[in-house]
Amino acid sequence: MNTKPFFFDLDMELLKAELKTMGLPEFRAKQLFQAFYVDLVSSIEEVTTLSKEMRQKLSEKMDFNRLKPIDNLLSTDGETAKTLFGLMDGRAIETVLMHYDERQTLCISSQAGCAMGCVFCATGQMGFARNLTSGEIVEQVLYYARELKKRGENVTNVVIMGMGEPFNNYEAVMAAVDLLNDPLALNLGARRITISTVGLVPQILRFAAEKRQINLAISLHAANDELRSSLLPVDRKYPLYELMQACREYIDLTHRRLTFEWALIQDVNDQEKDAYELVKLLKGMICHVNLIQLNPTKKYGGKTPSHERALAFQAILIENGITCTIRLRRGIDIHAGCGQLASYQRKSEKTDMI
Ligand code: SAH
Ligand code: SF4
């Protein structure tokens, strides 16, 4: 087992403490943050503000890299890239970069696999392997930040919507968010970060009480428990009544607009009656609805509705005063769409990085 500390697991205070135990001066912590998070070096050897001896000592006593890119894919339109990373214990996760006009949005994973078992999700279909550490979450961003820097760009937005249920790995996810947000580290504005949850009520309430400025999205997908529990088993534990109470409390406490995600599945939840049922459920809430046309996965037979159906559904919400957008379908050809992430290694030819 690896017992070395991992640089990306450490905030400034923890790093200082680690340096101290190694007999290195605490002020070196700031130089290391500057090098890895601002200058975006990829190894300790490149940190030339430290002496050769210090670099040597650090490289022996601390890990600076735990994610190995094993496969890179680029969608045919060139706008979406996906990386399969191998972890130190042989598990694997995926990370997706989406390019929209001025934005480079990175979709990161919070767990290897997921225990929530949502029927239409490839990650749910593969089951749960383990939680990621905060450093493994942060390093996904660093990897892409370095890649983008090579072409004069940077990661502008981060969505925690990759593999896993972030609220089942709450501490590590929040520690990662804090590092992304830290002005001395990546300095990514809280409003540029979004967490999506399947609807874990205690964690939504905790998140609300912490009054964090990051955006929150809730995966709803159905406006009655019968349908929702058949798609999302978690609904049996936290039925809609409790979930909506928690959402109202979140809005009351934070005064922030909540996003609800709705994966449209043909003839399952894409009819007029479903849209009206949703309107009724959301009445009086400060919220936004994000529609996702179902992405195909191996073990779910549901069909993707046409764009016309999505537009008709959207129109009903808008007529009833609920803002609603249809999420662009991105990277479907490389299985990089919502719910398509799993840790399969591709057998075909490799492509170069983004
Ligand atoms: N575990 C979190 C975040 C990861 S999933 C959550 O469930 O919210 C990100 C979003 O993709 C969720 O809204 C999820 O319900 C949705 N999703 C999962 N599988 C999908 C699929 N096959 N097609 C479209 N959206 C899907
Ligand atoms: Fe897990 Fe989210 Fe997939 Fe459900 S949709 S199985 S919570 S990753």
Short mmCIF file of N, CA, C and O and ligand atoms in Angstrom, two decimals, residues 110 114 116 118 120-122 160-166 196-199 217-221 232 261-264 292-297 300 327 337-340, ligand 1:
data_model
loop_
_atom_site.label_atom_id
_atom_site.label_comp_id
_atom_site.label_asym_id
_atom_site.label_seq_id
_atom_site.Cartn_x
_atom_site.Cartn_y
_atom_site.Cartn_z
N SER A 110 -16.15 11.75 -9.32
CA SER A 110 -15.96 11.83 -7.87
C SER A 110 -15.78 10.45 -7.24
O SER A 110 -15.34 10.33 -6.10
N CYS A 114 -20.31 3.73 -9.20
CA CYS A 114 -21.33 4.39 -8.39
C CYS A 114 -22.27 3.34 -7.82
O CYS A 114 -22.60 2.37 -8.49
N MET A 116 -25.36 3.95 -6.77
CA MET A 116 -26.75 4.38 -6.76
C MET A 116 -27.66 3.62 -7.73
O MET A 116 -28.88 3.67 -7.62
N CYS A 118 -28.80 3.91 -10.82
CA CYS A 118 -29.81 4.49 -11.72
C CYS A 118 -29.80 3.66 -13.01
O CYS A 118 -28.73 3.41 -13.58
N PHE A 120 -30.53 3.92 -16.13
CA PHE A 120 -30.10 4.36 -17.47
C PHE A 120 -28.65 4.83 -17.52
O PHE A 120 -28.18 5.35 -18.53
N CYS A 121 -27.92 4.68 -16.41
CA CYS A 121 -26.58 5.27 -16.34
C CYS A 121 -25.49 4.19 -16.41
O CYS A 121 -25.51 3.22 -15.63
N ALA A 122 -24.54 4.38 -17.31
CA ALA A 122 -23.47 3.37 -17.49
C ALA A 122 -22.63 3.22 -16.23
O ALA A 122 -22.20 2.12 -15.89
N ILE A 160 -19.15 18.61 -11.59
CA ILE A 160 -18.87 17.32 -10.94
C ILE A 160 -20.05 16.42 -11.30
O ILE A 160 -20.99 16.22 -10.53
N MET A 161 -20.00 15.97 -12.55
CA MET A 161 -21.11 15.21 -13.14
C MET A 161 -20.59 14.00 -13.88
O MET A 161 -21.27 13.43 -14.73
N GLY A 162 -19.33 13.63 -13.58
CA GLY A 162 -18.77 12.46 -14.24
C GLY A 162 -19.19 11.20 -13.49
O GLY A 162 -20.33 11.09 -13.03
N MET A 163 -18.26 10.27 -13.34
CA MET A 163 -18.61 9.02 -12.65
C MET A 163 -18.79 9.28 -11.17
O MET A 163 -18.00 9.97 -10.54
N GLY A 164 -19.85 8.68 -10.61
CA GLY A 164 -20.01 8.72 -9.17
C GLY A 164 -21.03 9.72 -8.66
O GLY A 164 -21.46 10.62 -9.38
N GLU A 165 -21.42 9.51 -7.41
CA GLU A 165 -22.36 10.41 -6.74
C GLU A 165 -21.54 11.27 -5.77
O GLU A 165 -21.09 10.79 -4.72
N PRO A 166 -21.35 12.55 -6.13
CA PRO A 166 -20.45 13.39 -5.31
C PRO A 166 -20.86 13.48 -3.84
O PRO A 166 -20.01 13.54 -2.96
N SER A 196 -23.62 17.96 -9.21
CA SER A 196 -24.92 17.33 -9.48
C SER A 196 -25.11 16.16 -8.54
O SER A 196 -24.21 15.33 -8.38
N THR A 197 -26.27 16.10 -7.91
CA THR A 197 -26.56 14.97 -7.01
C THR A 197 -27.83 14.26 -7.43
O THR A 197 -28.76 14.86 -7.95
N VAL A 198 -27.86 12.97 -7.13
CA VAL A 198 -29.01 12.15 -7.43
C VAL A 198 -30.17 12.47 -6.47
O VAL A 198 -31.30 12.06 -6.70
N GLY A 199 -29.86 13.23 -5.41
CA GLY A 199 -30.91 13.65 -4.49
C GLY A 199 -30.78 13.07 -3.09
O GLY A 199 -31.75 12.56 -2.53
N ALA A 217 -27.10 21.08 -8.77
CA ALA A 217 -28.10 20.53 -9.69
C ALA A 217 -28.63 19.23 -9.09
O ALA A 217 -27.88 18.46 -8.48
N ILE A 218 -29.92 19.02 -9.25
CA ILE A 218 -30.56 17.81 -8.69
C ILE A 218 -31.09 16.98 -9.85
O ILE A 218 -31.82 17.50 -10.71
N SER A 219 -30.77 15.70 -9.85
CA SER A 219 -31.28 14.81 -10.90
C SER A 219 -32.69 14.37 -10.53
O SER A 219 -32.88 13.60 -9.59
N LEU A 220 -33.65 14.88 -11.25
CA LEU A 220 -35.05 14.62 -10.90
C LEU A 220 -35.64 13.50 -11.77
O LEU A 220 -36.05 12.47 -11.28
N HIS A 221 -35.73 13.74 -13.05
CA HIS A 221 -36.14 12.75 -14.07
C HIS A 221 -37.57 12.25 -14.01
O HIS A 221 -38.07 11.65 -14.97
N LEU A 232 -34.60 5.60 -10.52
CA LEU A 232 -33.57 5.95 -9.54
C LEU A 232 -33.91 5.25 -8.22
O LEU A 232 -34.76 5.75 -7.47
N GLU A 261 -32.29 18.43 -13.24
CA GLU A 261 -31.97 17.73 -14.49
C GLU A 261 -33.05 16.70 -14.79
O GLU A 261 -33.57 16.02 -13.88
N TRP A 262 -33.36 16.61 -16.07
CA TRP A 262 -34.44 15.71 -16.50
C TRP A 262 -33.97 15.04 -17.78
O TRP A 262 -33.90 15.68 -18.82
N ALA A 263 -33.61 13.76 -17.67
CA ALA A 263 -33.21 13.01 -18.87
C ALA A 263 -34.49 12.54 -19.56
O ALA A 263 -35.25 11.75 -18.98
N LEU A 264 -34.76 13.06 -20.74
CA LEU A 264 -36.00 12.70 -21.46
C LEU A 264 -35.86 11.31 -22.06
O LEU A 264 -34.93 11.03 -22.83
N ILE A 292 -32.12 16.70 -20.79
CA ILE A 292 -31.05 15.93 -21.44
C ILE A 292 -31.76 14.85 -22.25
O ILE A 292 -32.56 14.10 -21.69
N GLN A 293 -31.52 14.79 -23.54
CA GLN A 293 -32.10 13.69 -24.30
C GLN A 293 -31.31 12.43 -23.95
O GLN A 293 -30.08 12.43 -24.05
N LEU A 294 -31.99 11.40 -23.55
CA LEU A 294 -31.33 10.18 -23.06
C LEU A 294 -30.16 9.77 -23.96
O LEU A 294 -30.28 9.71 -25.18
N ASN A 295 -29.04 9.46 -23.34
CA ASN A 295 -27.90 8.92 -24.08
C ASN A 295 -27.94 7.40 -23.96
O ASN A 295 -28.22 6.87 -22.89
N PRO A 296 -27.65 6.71 -25.05
CA PRO A 296 -27.72 5.25 -24.99
C PRO A 296 -26.64 4.64 -24.10
O PRO A 296 -25.51 5.13 -24.06
N THR A 297 -27.00 3.62 -23.37
CA THR A 297 -26.04 2.85 -22.57
C THR A 297 -26.34 1.37 -22.80
O THR A 297 -27.44 1.01 -23.20
N TYR A 300 -29.57 -0.48 -20.81
CA TYR A 300 -30.89 0.14 -20.66
C TYR A 300 -31.52 0.26 -22.03
O TYR A 300 -30.91 0.82 -22.96
N ARG A 327 -29.91 20.50 -22.94
CA ARG A 327 -28.45 20.36 -22.94
C ARG A 327 -27.98 19.87 -24.31
O ARG A 327 -28.56 18.95 -24.88
N GLY A 337 -21.06 11.32 -23.31
CA GLY A 337 -22.27 12.05 -22.94
C GLY A 337 -22.65 11.76 -21.49
O GLY A 337 -22.10 10.86 -20.85
N CYS A 338 -23.65 12.53 -20.98
CA CYS A 338 -24.12 12.33 -19.61
C CYS A 338 -24.50 10.88 -19.41
O CYS A 338 -25.23 10.30 -20.22
N GLY A 339 -24.00 10.29 -18.35
CA GLY A 339 -24.39 8.93 -18.00
C GLY A 339 -23.71 7.85 -18.82
O GLY A 339 -23.98 6.68 -18.65
N GLN A 340 -22.80 8.26 -19.71
CA GLN A 340 -22.15 7.23 -20.55
C GLN A 340 -20.77 6.82 -20.04
O GLN A 340 -20.12 5.97 -20.64
N1 SAH B 1 -24.30 11.18 -9.67
C1 SAH B 1 -24.68 12.50 -10.03
C2 SAH B 1 -23.80 13.12 -11.10
C3 SAH B 1 -23.37 12.27 -12.24
S1 SAH B 1 -24.55 11.89 -13.48
C4 SAH B 1 -26.13 12.53 -10.43
O1 SAH B 1 -26.70 11.47 -10.66
O2 SAH B 1 -26.68 13.61 -10.49
C5 SAH B 1 -24.87 13.43 -14.33
C6 SAH B 1 -26.26 13.52 -14.93
O3 SAH B 1 -26.43 12.61 -16.05
C7 SAH B 1 -27.38 13.16 -13.95
O4 SAH B 1 -28.45 14.08 -14.05
C8 SAH B 1 -27.80 11.80 -14.43
O5 SAH B 1 -29.10 11.45 -14.03
C9 SAH B 1 -27.67 11.97 -15.91
N2 SAH B 1 -27.65 10.71 -16.67
C10 SAH B 1 -27.26 9.50 -16.25
N3 SAH B 1 -27.37 8.59 -17.25
C11 SAH B 1 -27.85 9.26 -18.32
C12 SAH B 1 -28.17 8.88 -19.66
N4 SAH B 1 -28.00 7.64 -20.07
N5 SAH B 1 -28.62 9.81 -20.50
C13 SAH B 1 -28.77 11.09 -20.09
N6 SAH B 1 -28.49 11.52 -18.85
C14 SAH B 1 -28.04 10.62 -17.96
#
